[in-house]
Amino acid sequence: MFTKILIANRGEIACRVIATCRKLGIRTVAVYSEADAGARHVRLADEAYCVGPAASRESYLRIERIVEVCKQSGAQAVHPGYGFLSENENFAKACEENGIVFIGPPVKSIRAMGSKSAAKALMQEAKVPLVPGYHGNDQDPALLQREADRIGYPVLIKASAGGGGKGMRVVNATDEFTAALASCQREARTSFGDDRVLIEKYLQQPRHIEIQVFADKAGHTISLNERDCSAQRRHQKVVEEAPAPSVDAKQRAAMGRAACDAARAVGYVGAGTVEFIADSQGNFYFMEMNTRLQVEHPVTEMITGLDLVEWQLRVASGEDLPLTQEQVPLNGHSIEVRIYAEEPEKGFLPSVGRLVYFKTPQPSAHVRLDTGVEQGDEITPHYDPMIAKLIVWDRTREAAIERMLGALADTHIVGVGQNVNFLSRLVGHRAFREGRVDTGLIERERAELIPAATNLPAEVFQVAALAQLSSERTAADQAASPWSIADGWRINGAQRRTLQFSVGEQTENVALRYTPTGYLIGDEPARVQRLSDASLRISLGQRHLETTVVPQGEQLHVFLRGAHHAITYVDPLIHAGESEETHGGLTAPMPGKIIALLAEPGAEVAKGAPLLVMEAMKMELTVFAPSKGKLVSYLCSAGDQVKEGVPLVDFQAIA
Ligand code: ADP
Ligand code: ADP
Ligand code: MG
């Protein structure tokens, strides 16, 4: 086994590979771009080397530089992850030539599967079923048109060198063909530097089912069950699961055999995935083979209990596969979702920014989270916008769905746009629950999955109001420990307070009254208990709610009942032509005696700073600054007996 390897990747997959290396006692070398100097994979690795500026071309894709770092660091092997150089035969060759083990298949297998057209020709020979289509070398547009006509519309034009859902065009009728071909070729040229295409029958409502295969150098080739990756958006996977809800043991075995045939036909070694497209009659056809570890490999790990990266390392170092086909386990059900920095409401626009708050569910036998970022990290525009993969396992698909909904409800992200609400709706959608998942599901159910903005229920605003008051109190408590008391007496001495919120077009006022034990909202008693920094336990009448509320600027991010609402708190002291209270008015909350004045007249104080203490009804009450502001002067002295409503402090808010 290797003692030191280099990971030629970034993000979650680099971290994932490092985790297995740690377990096996293998030292790790990270590479990073200037934009990733502080990234999690760099922090986790034993050593790290900068390989260039942010742009992938100038860093993660620089073959010579990465080979050089291998030599410099003494790494015996390279794990390429997925994306980047993972399917680059020149990289695999460069490793080989420099005596570095490429943790992946032989160069010839990568080359054979690198072109979708050439791969299909090979698969035809190996008798692997193919989608009816044309994958010849002749790229004469007139010939391509004739082939499309022969296949029958709709057809799909695909870039032979394509990947990542790019370079594909659906053509519905013969007179659309020429324009679609030209546009597909243009995209293929810019994205892959190769404008060759193939044509396939475009299947209606198909499922994407893929088989994980593994082969060792001794020639054993096995399959590790299937994954269903039909929940896609623009031909890109969003949710993946194993086993596939539509596949029975017989079909699993048939697909497994076809996938192993495909792998053997190209002399495959290591981890690979054979992707099939399946119709509703149970027919399946080869689409392509990905000659690397797949993004969604964790669902296979969850149902087999295997560590695929460990297998990759063992096979690359010359060990045989530890299991035979018959010994491959299949336990329970696993689902993965890809959490992306993107805004479904804005056409899935990618989002960048700092992860101001990033809380994820507790890992367990049921829940796994693979990520390359932590709270405080930046999602930059330079790379893939994936924030994390959330993976769950349970004994049945139904239970796994419930686990996923629970885990998504515990995933709280503030600072960048993200698709967590969308994923919850998708996994909770009745079609998904019933296993009726095909590649058109998301597009078809778009209106339900991305509902137009509707008015939020009053409860969300009530929770926000309680959270806001609780945070004012916490700020005050922290500032004033000796005098702090946890009752309902608050700023302005007011016994009532109305907080205003807005979200989109909706404006909502929450009127609260303080009581000795909490608040009254309408005639419902309410209480707040702060469990940690942002998480609260709230009771509202008969309802008991666990919630997380994270402030960010003027926004309050309320995570409640599995959904995330970003609402604006209209702070009366910051906004609104500045109300009368902003100047002059902190008053005695009740009749009592002034005990102590705590701030310097003329001083600027922070929001929540303790200003004075008074005694009333044998209790000490602290009056706090309602916002950042200037304590102009005290209108009372220690020892004074004051009546309710008497002005105590001349306070001027500062915006
Ligand atoms: P990529 O290299 O971009 O992953 P694939 O060939 O794997 O390209 O196709 C990506 C996706 O496009 C598939 O998962 C499937 O949803 C869809 N697709 C591909 N071929 C067909 C087809 N013949 N009919 C219908 N959908 C297809
Ligand atoms: P799979 O077929 O394994 O699901 P996809 O094609 O969906 O893979 O995703 C692979 C893509 O992930 C690459 O094409 C690339 O755009 C992106 N990618 C590459 N490296 C990383 C990384 N380290 N972190 C996140 N995304 C990456
Ligand atoms: Mg594919």
Coordinates of N, CA and C and ligand atoms in Angstrom, one line a residue, residues 116 208 237 275 288 290, ligand 3:
K116 N -17.8 9.5 -26.6 CA -19.1 8.7 -26.5 C -19.3 7.9 -27.8
H208 N -32.5 7.4 -15.6 CA -31.1 7.3 -15.6 C -30.7 6.3 -14.6
K237 N -27.5 15.7 -12.6 CA -28.1 15.0 -11.4 C -28.3 16.0 -10.2
E275 N -23.3 4.2 -17.3 CA -24.6 4.8 -17.3 C -25.5 4.3 -18.4
E288 N -23.0 6.0 -21.5 CA -21.6 6.3 -21.5 C -21.0 5.7 -20.3
N290 N -18.3 6.5 -17.2 CA -17.4 7.5 -16.5 C -16.3 6.8 -15.9
Ligands
MG3 MG -23.4 11.1 -18.0

